[in-house]
PDB file of C-alpha atoms in Angstrom:
ATOM      1  CA  UNK A  28     -18.866 -88.140   9.055  1.00  0.00           C
ATOM      2  CA  UNK A  29     -20.207 -91.641   9.592  1.00  0.00           C
ATOM      3  CA  UNK A  30     -20.688 -91.328  13.338  1.00  0.00           C
ATOM      4  CA  UNK A  31     -19.413 -93.574  16.093  1.00  0.00           C
ATOM      5  CA  UNK A  32     -19.811 -97.252  15.290  1.00  0.00           C
ATOM      6  CA  UNK A  33     -19.727-100.211  17.643  1.00  0.00           C
ATOM      7  CA  UNK A  34     -19.404-103.898  16.943  1.00  0.00           C
ATOM      8  CA  UNK A  35     -21.133-106.169  17.668  1.00  0.00           C
ATOM      9  CA  UNK A  36     -24.506-104.633  18.388  1.00  0.00           C
ATOM     10  CA  UNK A  37     -25.575-107.621  20.429  1.00  0.00           C
ATOM     11  CA  UNK A  38     -23.591-110.317  22.218  1.00  0.00           C
ATOM     12  CA  UNK A  39     -24.898-113.304  24.131  1.00  0.00           C
ATOM     13  CA  UNK A  40     -22.343-115.291  26.063  1.00  0.00           C
ATOM     14  CA  UNK A  41     -22.140-117.837  28.827  1.00  0.00           C
ATOM     15  CA  UNK A  42     -20.842-116.986  32.259  1.00  0.00           C
ATOM     16  CA  UNK A  43     -17.095-117.348  32.443  1.00  0.00           C
ATOM     17  CA  UNK A  44     -16.420-116.603  28.791  1.00  0.00           C
ATOM     18  CA  UNK A  45     -14.370-113.645  27.574  1.00  0.00           C
ATOM     19  CA  UNK A  46     -15.886-111.025  25.278  1.00  0.00           C
ATOM     20  CA  UNK A  47     -14.390-108.153  23.311  1.00  0.00           C
ATOM     21  CA  UNK A  48     -16.176-105.135  21.907  1.00  0.00           C
ATOM     22  CA  UNK A  49     -14.902-102.675  19.331  1.00  0.00           C
ATOM     23  CA  UNK A  50     -15.561 -98.974  18.958  1.00  0.00           C
ATOM     24  CA  UNK A  51     -14.672 -96.847  15.944  1.00  0.00           C
ATOM     25  CA  UNK A  52     -14.884 -93.156  16.840  1.00  0.00           C
ATOM     26  CA  UNK A  53     -15.596 -90.275  14.503  1.00  0.00           C
ATOM     27  CA  UNK A  54     -12.521 -89.615  12.412  1.00  0.00           C
ATOM     28  CA  UNK A  55     -10.169 -87.045  13.942  1.00  0.00           C
ATOM     29  CA  UNK A  56     -11.803 -87.239  17.362  1.00  0.00           C
ATOM     30  CA  UNK A  57      -9.018 -87.599  19.875  1.00  0.00           C
ATOM     31  CA  UNK A  58     -11.045 -88.413  22.994  1.00  0.00           C
ATOM     32  CA  UNK A  59     -12.840 -91.721  23.416  1.00  0.00           C
ATOM     33  CA  UNK A  60     -15.032 -92.891  26.274  1.00  0.00           C
ATOM     34  CA  UNK A  61     -16.566 -96.156  27.412  1.00  0.00           C
ATOM     35  CA  UNK A  62     -19.721 -96.299  29.508  1.00  0.00           C
ATOM     36  CA  UNK A  63     -21.933 -99.041  30.863  1.00  0.00           C
ATOM     37  CA  UNK A  64     -25.690 -98.615  31.099  1.00  0.00           C
ATOM     38  CA  UNK A  65     -28.202-100.902  32.784  1.00  0.00           C
ATOM     39  CA  UNK A  66     -31.944-100.693  32.366  1.00  0.00           C
ATOM     40  CA  UNK A  67     -33.441 -97.619  33.968  1.00  0.00           C
ATOM     41  CA  UNK A  68     -30.084 -96.103  34.866  1.00  0.00           C
ATOM     42  CA  UNK A  69     -27.973 -93.433  33.273  1.00  0.00           C
ATOM     43  CA  UNK A  70     -24.669 -94.276  31.608  1.00  0.00           C
ATOM     44  CA  UNK A  71     -21.876 -95.039  34.090  1.00  0.00           C
ATOM     45  CA  UNK A  72     -18.403 -93.869  33.159  1.00  0.00           C
ATOM     46  CA  UNK A  73     -15.850 -96.662  32.761  1.00  0.00           C
ATOM     47  CA  UNK A  74     -12.771 -95.172  31.133  1.00  0.00           C
ATOM     48  CA  UNK A  75     -11.477 -92.412  28.908  1.00  0.00           C
ATOM     49  CA  UNK A  76      -8.681 -92.099  26.351  1.00  0.00           C
ATOM     50  CA  UNK A  77      -7.028 -89.079  24.906  1.00  0.00           C
ATOM     51  CA  UNK A  78      -5.359 -90.359  21.748  1.00  0.00           C
ATOM     52  CA  UNK A  79      -3.784 -93.663  22.827  1.00  0.00           C
ATOM     53  CA  UNK A  80      -3.340 -92.717  26.466  1.00  0.00           C
ATOM     54  CA  UNK A  81      -5.847 -94.043  28.995  1.00  0.00           C
ATOM     55  CA  UNK A  82      -6.275 -91.042  31.282  1.00  0.00           C
ATOM     56  CA  UNK A  83      -9.105 -92.017  33.601  1.00  0.00           C
ATOM     57  CA  UNK A  84     -10.479 -95.288  34.891  1.00  0.00           C
ATOM     58  CA  UNK A  85     -13.513 -95.710  37.079  1.00  0.00           C
ATOM     59  CA  UNK A  86     -13.353 -97.982  40.084  1.00  0.00           C
ATOM     60  CA  UNK A  87     -16.199 -99.789  38.310  1.00  0.00           C
ATOM     61  CA  UNK A  88     -13.556-101.060  35.911  1.00  0.00           C
ATOM     62  CA  UNK A  89     -12.514-104.158  37.815  1.00  0.00           C
ATOM     63  CA  UNK A  90      -9.445-106.184  36.915  1.00  0.00           C
ATOM     64  CA  UNK A  91     -11.632-108.303  34.626  1.00  0.00           C
ATOM     65  CA  UNK A  92     -12.138-105.282  32.367  1.00  0.00           C
ATOM     66  CA  UNK A  93      -9.467-103.880  30.107  1.00  0.00           C
ATOM     67  CA  UNK A  94      -9.610-101.259  27.410  1.00  0.00           C
ATOM     68  CA  UNK A  95      -7.109-100.312  24.759  1.00  0.00           C
ATOM     69  CA  UNK A  96      -6.734 -97.741  22.038  1.00  0.00           C
ATOM     70  CA  UNK A  97      -3.433 -98.789  20.518  1.00  0.00           C
ATOM     71  CA  UNK A  98      -3.073 -96.285  17.693  1.00  0.00           C
ATOM     72  CA  UNK A  99      -5.319 -93.564  18.951  1.00  0.00           C
ATOM     73  CA  UNK A 100      -8.104 -94.565  16.575  1.00  0.00           C
ATOM     74  CA  UNK A 101     -10.414 -97.508  17.332  1.00  0.00           C
ATOM     75  CA  UNK A 102     -10.724 -98.933  20.833  1.00  0.00           C
ATOM     76  CA  UNK A 103     -11.513-102.328  22.295  1.00  0.00           C
ATOM     77  CA  UNK A 104     -13.104-103.213  25.608  1.00  0.00           C
ATOM     78  CA  UNK A 105     -12.517-106.739  26.867  1.00  0.00           C
ATOM     79  CA  UNK A 106     -14.334-108.412  29.721  1.00  0.00           C
ATOM     80  CA  UNK A 107     -12.743-111.575  31.040  1.00  0.00           C
ATOM     81  CA  UNK A 108     -14.583-114.307  32.931  1.00  0.00           C
ATOM     82  CA  UNK A 109     -17.948-112.661  32.384  1.00  0.00           C
ATOM     83  CA  UNK A 110     -20.521-112.661  35.178  1.00  0.00           C
ATOM     84  CA  UNK A 111     -24.275-112.238  34.973  1.00  0.00           C
ATOM     85  CA  UNK A 112     -23.880-108.802  36.554  1.00  0.00           C
ATOM     86  CA  UNK A 113     -21.941-107.701  33.485  1.00  0.00           C
ATOM     87  CA  UNK A 114     -25.124-107.826  31.412  1.00  0.00           C
ATOM     88  CA  UNK A 115     -25.669-104.273  30.227  1.00  0.00           C
ATOM     89  CA  UNK A 116     -25.418-101.925  27.282  1.00  0.00           C
ATOM     90  CA  UNK A 117     -21.834-100.847  26.662  1.00  0.00           C
ATOM     91  CA  UNK A 118     -21.652 -97.415  25.080  1.00  0.00           C
ATOM     92  CA  UNK A 119     -18.741 -95.766  23.364  1.00  0.00           C
ATOM     93  CA  UNK A 120     -18.474 -92.036  22.724  1.00  0.00           C
ATOM     94  CA  UNK A 121     -15.921 -89.782  21.112  1.00  0.00           C
ATOM     95  CA  UNK A 122     -15.305 -86.072  21.233  1.00  0.00           C
ATOM     96  CA  UNK A 123     -13.269 -83.725  19.075  1.00  0.00           C
ATOM     97  CA  UNK A 124     -10.070 -81.911  19.832  1.00  0.00           C
ATOM     98  CA  UNK A 125     -10.560 -78.822  21.890  1.00  0.00           C
ATOM     99  CA  UNK A 126     -10.913 -77.714  25.453  1.00  0.00           C
ATOM    100  CA  UNK A 127     -11.823 -80.775  27.492  1.00  0.00           C
ATOM    101  CA  UNK A 128     -14.154 -78.864  29.759  1.00  0.00           C
ATOM    102  CA  UNK A 129     -16.471 -78.061  26.858  1.00  0.00           C
ATOM    103  CA  UNK A 130     -16.494 -81.678  25.795  1.00  0.00           C
ATOM    104  CA  UNK A 131     -19.393 -82.690  23.547  1.00  0.00           C
ATOM    105  CA  UNK A 132     -19.620 -86.434  23.321  1.00  0.00           C
ATOM    106  CA  UNK A 133     -20.982 -88.259  20.291  1.00  0.00           C
ATOM    107  CA  UNK A 134     -22.279 -91.675  21.221  1.00  0.00           C
ATOM    108  CA  UNK A 135     -22.415 -94.890  19.280  1.00  0.00           C
ATOM    109  CA  UNK A 136     -25.439 -97.206  19.236  1.00  0.00           C
ATOM    110  CA  UNK A 137     -23.998 -99.434  21.949  1.00  0.00           C
ATOM    111  CA  UNK A 138     -23.314-103.142  22.332  1.00  0.00           C
ATOM    112  CA  UNK A 139     -25.888-105.026  24.354  1.00  0.00           C
ATOM    113  CA  UNK A 140     -24.278-107.833  26.340  1.00  0.00           C
ATOM    114  CA  UNK A 141     -26.303-110.659  27.820  1.00  0.00           C
ATOM    115  CA  UNK A 142     -24.501-113.103  30.086  1.00  0.00           C
ATOM    116  CA  UNK A 143     -26.374-116.360  30.619  1.00  0.00           C
TER     117      UNK A 143
ATOM    118  CA  UNK B  28     -17.702 -85.605  41.285  1.00  0.00           C
ATOM    119  CA  UNK B  29     -20.592 -83.263  40.608  1.00  0.00           C
ATOM    120  CA  UNK B  30     -23.696 -85.289  41.474  1.00  0.00           C
ATOM    121  CA  UNK B  31     -26.863 -84.342  39.612  1.00  0.00           C
ATOM    122  CA  UNK B  32     -30.497 -84.668  40.663  1.00  0.00           C
ATOM    123  CA  UNK B  33     -33.422 -84.565  38.241  1.00  0.00           C
ATOM    124  CA  UNK B  34     -37.111 -85.459  38.466  1.00  0.00           C
ATOM    125  CA  UNK B  35     -37.641 -89.094  37.558  1.00  0.00           C
ATOM    126  CA  UNK B  36     -40.448 -88.408  35.113  1.00  0.00           C
ATOM    127  CA  UNK B  37     -42.561 -85.693  33.543  1.00  0.00           C
ATOM    128  CA  UNK B  38     -45.654 -85.715  31.367  1.00  0.00           C
ATOM    129  CA  UNK B  39     -46.614 -83.109  28.816  1.00  0.00           C
ATOM    130  CA  UNK B  40     -48.914 -82.610  25.832  1.00  0.00           C
ATOM    131  CA  UNK B  41     -48.009 -81.830  22.267  1.00  0.00           C
ATOM    132  CA  UNK B  42     -47.397 -78.165  21.636  1.00  0.00           C
ATOM    133  CA  UNK B  43     -46.570 -77.295  25.242  1.00  0.00           C
ATOM    134  CA  UNK B  44     -43.276 -75.932  26.538  1.00  0.00           C
ATOM    135  CA  UNK B  45     -41.442 -78.299  28.863  1.00  0.00           C
ATOM    136  CA  UNK B  46     -38.916 -77.278  31.487  1.00  0.00           C
ATOM    137  CA  UNK B  47     -36.695 -79.888  33.125  1.00  0.00           C
ATOM    138  CA  UNK B  48     -34.556 -78.787  36.052  1.00  0.00           C
ATOM    139  CA  UNK B  49     -31.326 -80.387  37.208  1.00  0.00           C
ATOM    140  CA  UNK B  50     -29.676 -79.726  40.581  1.00  0.00           C
ATOM    141  CA  UNK B  51     -25.891 -79.828  40.826  1.00  0.00           C
ATOM    142  CA  UNK B  52     -24.953 -78.261  44.137  1.00  0.00           C
ATOM    143  CA  UNK B  53     -21.266 -79.149  44.072  1.00  0.00           C
ATOM    144  CA  UNK B  54     -20.493 -77.981  40.552  1.00  0.00           C
ATOM    145  CA  UNK B  55     -16.860 -76.979  40.115  1.00  0.00           C
ATOM    146  CA  UNK B  56     -15.661 -73.672  38.717  1.00  0.00           C
ATOM    147  CA  UNK B  57     -14.488 -75.186  35.429  1.00  0.00           C
ATOM    148  CA  UNK B  58     -17.504 -77.443  34.894  1.00  0.00           C
ATOM    149  CA  UNK B  59     -19.832 -76.941  31.965  1.00  0.00           C
ATOM    150  CA  UNK B  60     -23.396 -78.250  31.972  1.00  0.00           C
ATOM    151  CA  UNK B  61     -24.458 -80.442  29.086  1.00  0.00           C
ATOM    152  CA  UNK B  62     -27.827 -81.993  28.325  1.00  0.00           C
ATOM    153  CA  UNK B  63     -28.355 -85.184  26.356  1.00  0.00           C
ATOM    154  CA  UNK B  64     -31.425 -86.952  24.972  1.00  0.00           C
ATOM    155  CA  UNK B  65     -31.694 -90.718  24.770  1.00  0.00           C
ATOM    156  CA  UNK B  66     -34.216 -92.885  22.947  1.00  0.00           C
ATOM    157  CA  UNK B  67     -34.607 -96.596  23.774  1.00  0.00           C
ATOM    158  CA  UNK B  68     -31.793 -98.781  22.445  1.00  0.00           C
ATOM    159  CA  UNK B  69     -29.790 -95.780  21.237  1.00  0.00           C
ATOM    160  CA  UNK B  70     -26.842 -93.865  22.622  1.00  0.00           C
ATOM    161  CA  UNK B  71     -27.419 -90.424  24.147  1.00  0.00           C
ATOM    162  CA  UNK B  72     -27.514 -87.459  21.769  1.00  0.00           C
ATOM    163  CA  UNK B  73     -26.162 -83.992  22.563  1.00  0.00           C
ATOM    164  CA  UNK B  74     -28.810 -81.277  22.930  1.00  0.00           C
ATOM    165  CA  UNK B  75     -27.190 -78.190  24.422  1.00  0.00           C
ATOM    166  CA  UNK B  76     -24.335 -76.992  26.607  1.00  0.00           C
ATOM    167  CA  UNK B  77     -23.747 -73.919  28.734  1.00  0.00           C
ATOM    168  CA  UNK B  78     -21.649 -72.382  31.482  1.00  0.00           C
ATOM    169  CA  UNK B  79     -23.810 -69.554  32.799  1.00  0.00           C
ATOM    170  CA  UNK B  80     -26.847 -67.397  31.993  1.00  0.00           C
ATOM    171  CA  UNK B  81     -28.800 -68.502  28.927  1.00  0.00           C
ATOM    172  CA  UNK B  82     -27.915 -70.500  25.848  1.00  0.00           C
ATOM    173  CA  UNK B  83     -30.275 -71.142  22.952  1.00  0.00           C
ATOM    174  CA  UNK B  84     -29.983 -73.308  19.867  1.00  0.00           C
ATOM    175  CA  UNK B  85     -32.404 -74.575  17.273  1.00  0.00           C
ATOM    176  CA  UNK B  86     -33.910 -77.231  19.519  1.00  0.00           C
ATOM    177  CA  UNK B  87     -33.713 -75.988  23.124  1.00  0.00           C
ATOM    178  CA  UNK B  88     -32.748 -73.316  25.604  1.00  0.00           C
ATOM    179  CA  UNK B  89     -30.657 -73.742  28.717  1.00  0.00           C
ATOM    180  CA  UNK B  90     -31.047 -71.424  31.709  1.00  0.00           C
ATOM    181  CA  UNK B  91     -28.333 -71.333  34.361  1.00  0.00           C
ATOM    182  CA  UNK B  92     -28.667 -69.045  37.398  1.00  0.00           C
ATOM    183  CA  UNK B  93     -25.758 -67.031  38.738  1.00  0.00           C
ATOM    184  CA  UNK B  94     -24.881 -69.560  41.450  1.00  0.00           C
ATOM    185  CA  UNK B  95     -24.825 -72.384  38.830  1.00  0.00           C
ATOM    186  CA  UNK B  96     -26.194 -74.874  41.346  1.00  0.00           C
ATOM    187  CA  UNK B  97     -29.005 -75.796  38.997  1.00  0.00           C
ATOM    188  CA  UNK B  98     -29.915 -75.608  35.339  1.00  0.00           C
ATOM    189  CA  UNK B  99     -33.153 -75.794  33.394  1.00  0.00           C
ATOM    190  CA  UNK B 100     -33.580 -77.306  29.962  1.00  0.00           C
ATOM    191  CA  UNK B 101     -36.473 -75.745  28.081  1.00  0.00           C
ATOM    192  CA  UNK B 102     -38.040 -77.522  25.115  1.00  0.00           C
ATOM    193  CA  UNK B 103     -40.441 -75.290  23.180  1.00  0.00           C
ATOM    194  CA  UNK B 104     -43.595 -76.790  21.711  1.00  0.00           C
ATOM    195  CA  UNK B 105     -42.827 -80.462  22.247  1.00  0.00           C
ATOM    196  CA  UNK B 106     -44.038 -83.173  19.897  1.00  0.00           C
ATOM    197  CA  UNK B 107     -44.588 -86.903  20.345  1.00  0.00           C
ATOM    198  CA  UNK B 108     -41.077 -87.532  19.043  1.00  0.00           C
ATOM    199  CA  UNK B 109     -39.614 -85.682  22.021  1.00  0.00           C
ATOM    200  CA  UNK B 110     -40.641 -88.586  24.265  1.00  0.00           C
ATOM    201  CA  UNK B 111     -37.270 -89.725  25.609  1.00  0.00           C
ATOM    202  CA  UNK B 112     -34.974 -89.697  28.621  1.00  0.00           C
ATOM    203  CA  UNK B 113     -33.140 -86.435  29.239  1.00  0.00           C
ATOM    204  CA  UNK B 114     -29.874 -86.300  31.167  1.00  0.00           C
ATOM    205  CA  UNK B 115     -27.904 -83.402  32.503  1.00  0.00           C
ATOM    206  CA  UNK B 116     -24.169 -83.930  32.747  1.00  0.00           C
ATOM    207  CA  UNK B 117     -21.856 -81.742  34.770  1.00  0.00           C
ATOM    208  CA  UNK B 118     -18.127 -81.848  34.249  1.00  0.00           C
ATOM    209  CA  UNK B 119     -16.300 -83.970  31.720  1.00  0.00           C
ATOM    210  CA  UNK B 120     -14.336 -87.135  31.191  1.00  0.00           C
ATOM    211  CA  UNK B 121     -13.976 -89.193  34.344  1.00  0.00           C
ATOM    212  CA  UNK B 122     -15.108 -86.323  36.523  1.00  0.00           C
ATOM    213  CA  UNK B 123     -18.740 -86.320  35.417  1.00  0.00           C
ATOM    214  CA  UNK B 124     -21.846 -88.344  36.116  1.00  0.00           C
ATOM    215  CA  UNK B 125     -25.019 -88.747  34.112  1.00  0.00           C
ATOM    216  CA  UNK B 126     -27.469 -89.468  36.912  1.00  0.00           C
ATOM    217  CA  UNK B 127     -30.656 -91.386  36.170  1.00  0.00           C
ATOM    218  CA  UNK B 128     -32.258 -88.809  33.901  1.00  0.00           C
ATOM    219  CA  UNK B 129     -35.817 -87.569  33.439  1.00  0.00           C
ATOM    220  CA  UNK B 130     -38.242 -89.614  31.385  1.00  0.00           C
ATOM    221  CA  UNK B 131     -40.383 -87.185  29.419  1.00  0.00           C
ATOM    222  CA  UNK B 132     -43.625 -88.538  28.008  1.00  0.00           C
ATOM    223  CA  UNK B 133     -45.415 -86.354  25.482  1.00  0.00           C
ATOM    224  CA  UNK B 134     -49.072 -87.164  25.001  1.00  0.00           C
ATOM    225  CA  UNK B 135     -51.284 -86.270  22.022  1.00  0.00           C
TER     226      UNK B 135
END
């Protein structure tokens, strides 16, 4: 068990550029989550996959944001036409098979995005 | 969505027991309550989860009253390394919110 990994750990980009982040969940975990966290705030839910199906999307996930999990393993989160307000830590979490209501999420280290 | 309310911050001293309470008045019947710990520049880490009454593991206890509208995380004999932000989470997947957490500062 190598834990949830995220790449890159840090990303600095200019406003208007597109960025893509990758998350590799714990092997065999079928649920995968993306969150956004700004300084001093708790993580805000963005979206959730069960296997390759995207089951929930927050209204925070504007049309500039898209997430995929094509084979039910790793996931990518893309932000198009970045804005300074997108600067945040982007966290990925995965959870094992089982009853969803007793979900225990294992978080990655996050990708810190800075938009200049 | 089950909104949670926690104290913004708490101070304690090494060796003391710390209790952090979370209010979740509109918890749903199927919702579990989960607590996470987060250190700076790291993702949250699972501490404990419960549905009702009391749950205990090697690091903490969780007390949930019969009406389930609140929960209390109890950390026995804290150390300096327990200085972190603690979040309670009610529900799961897209039907849960972390809130802003409680910053616990443990002093020597």
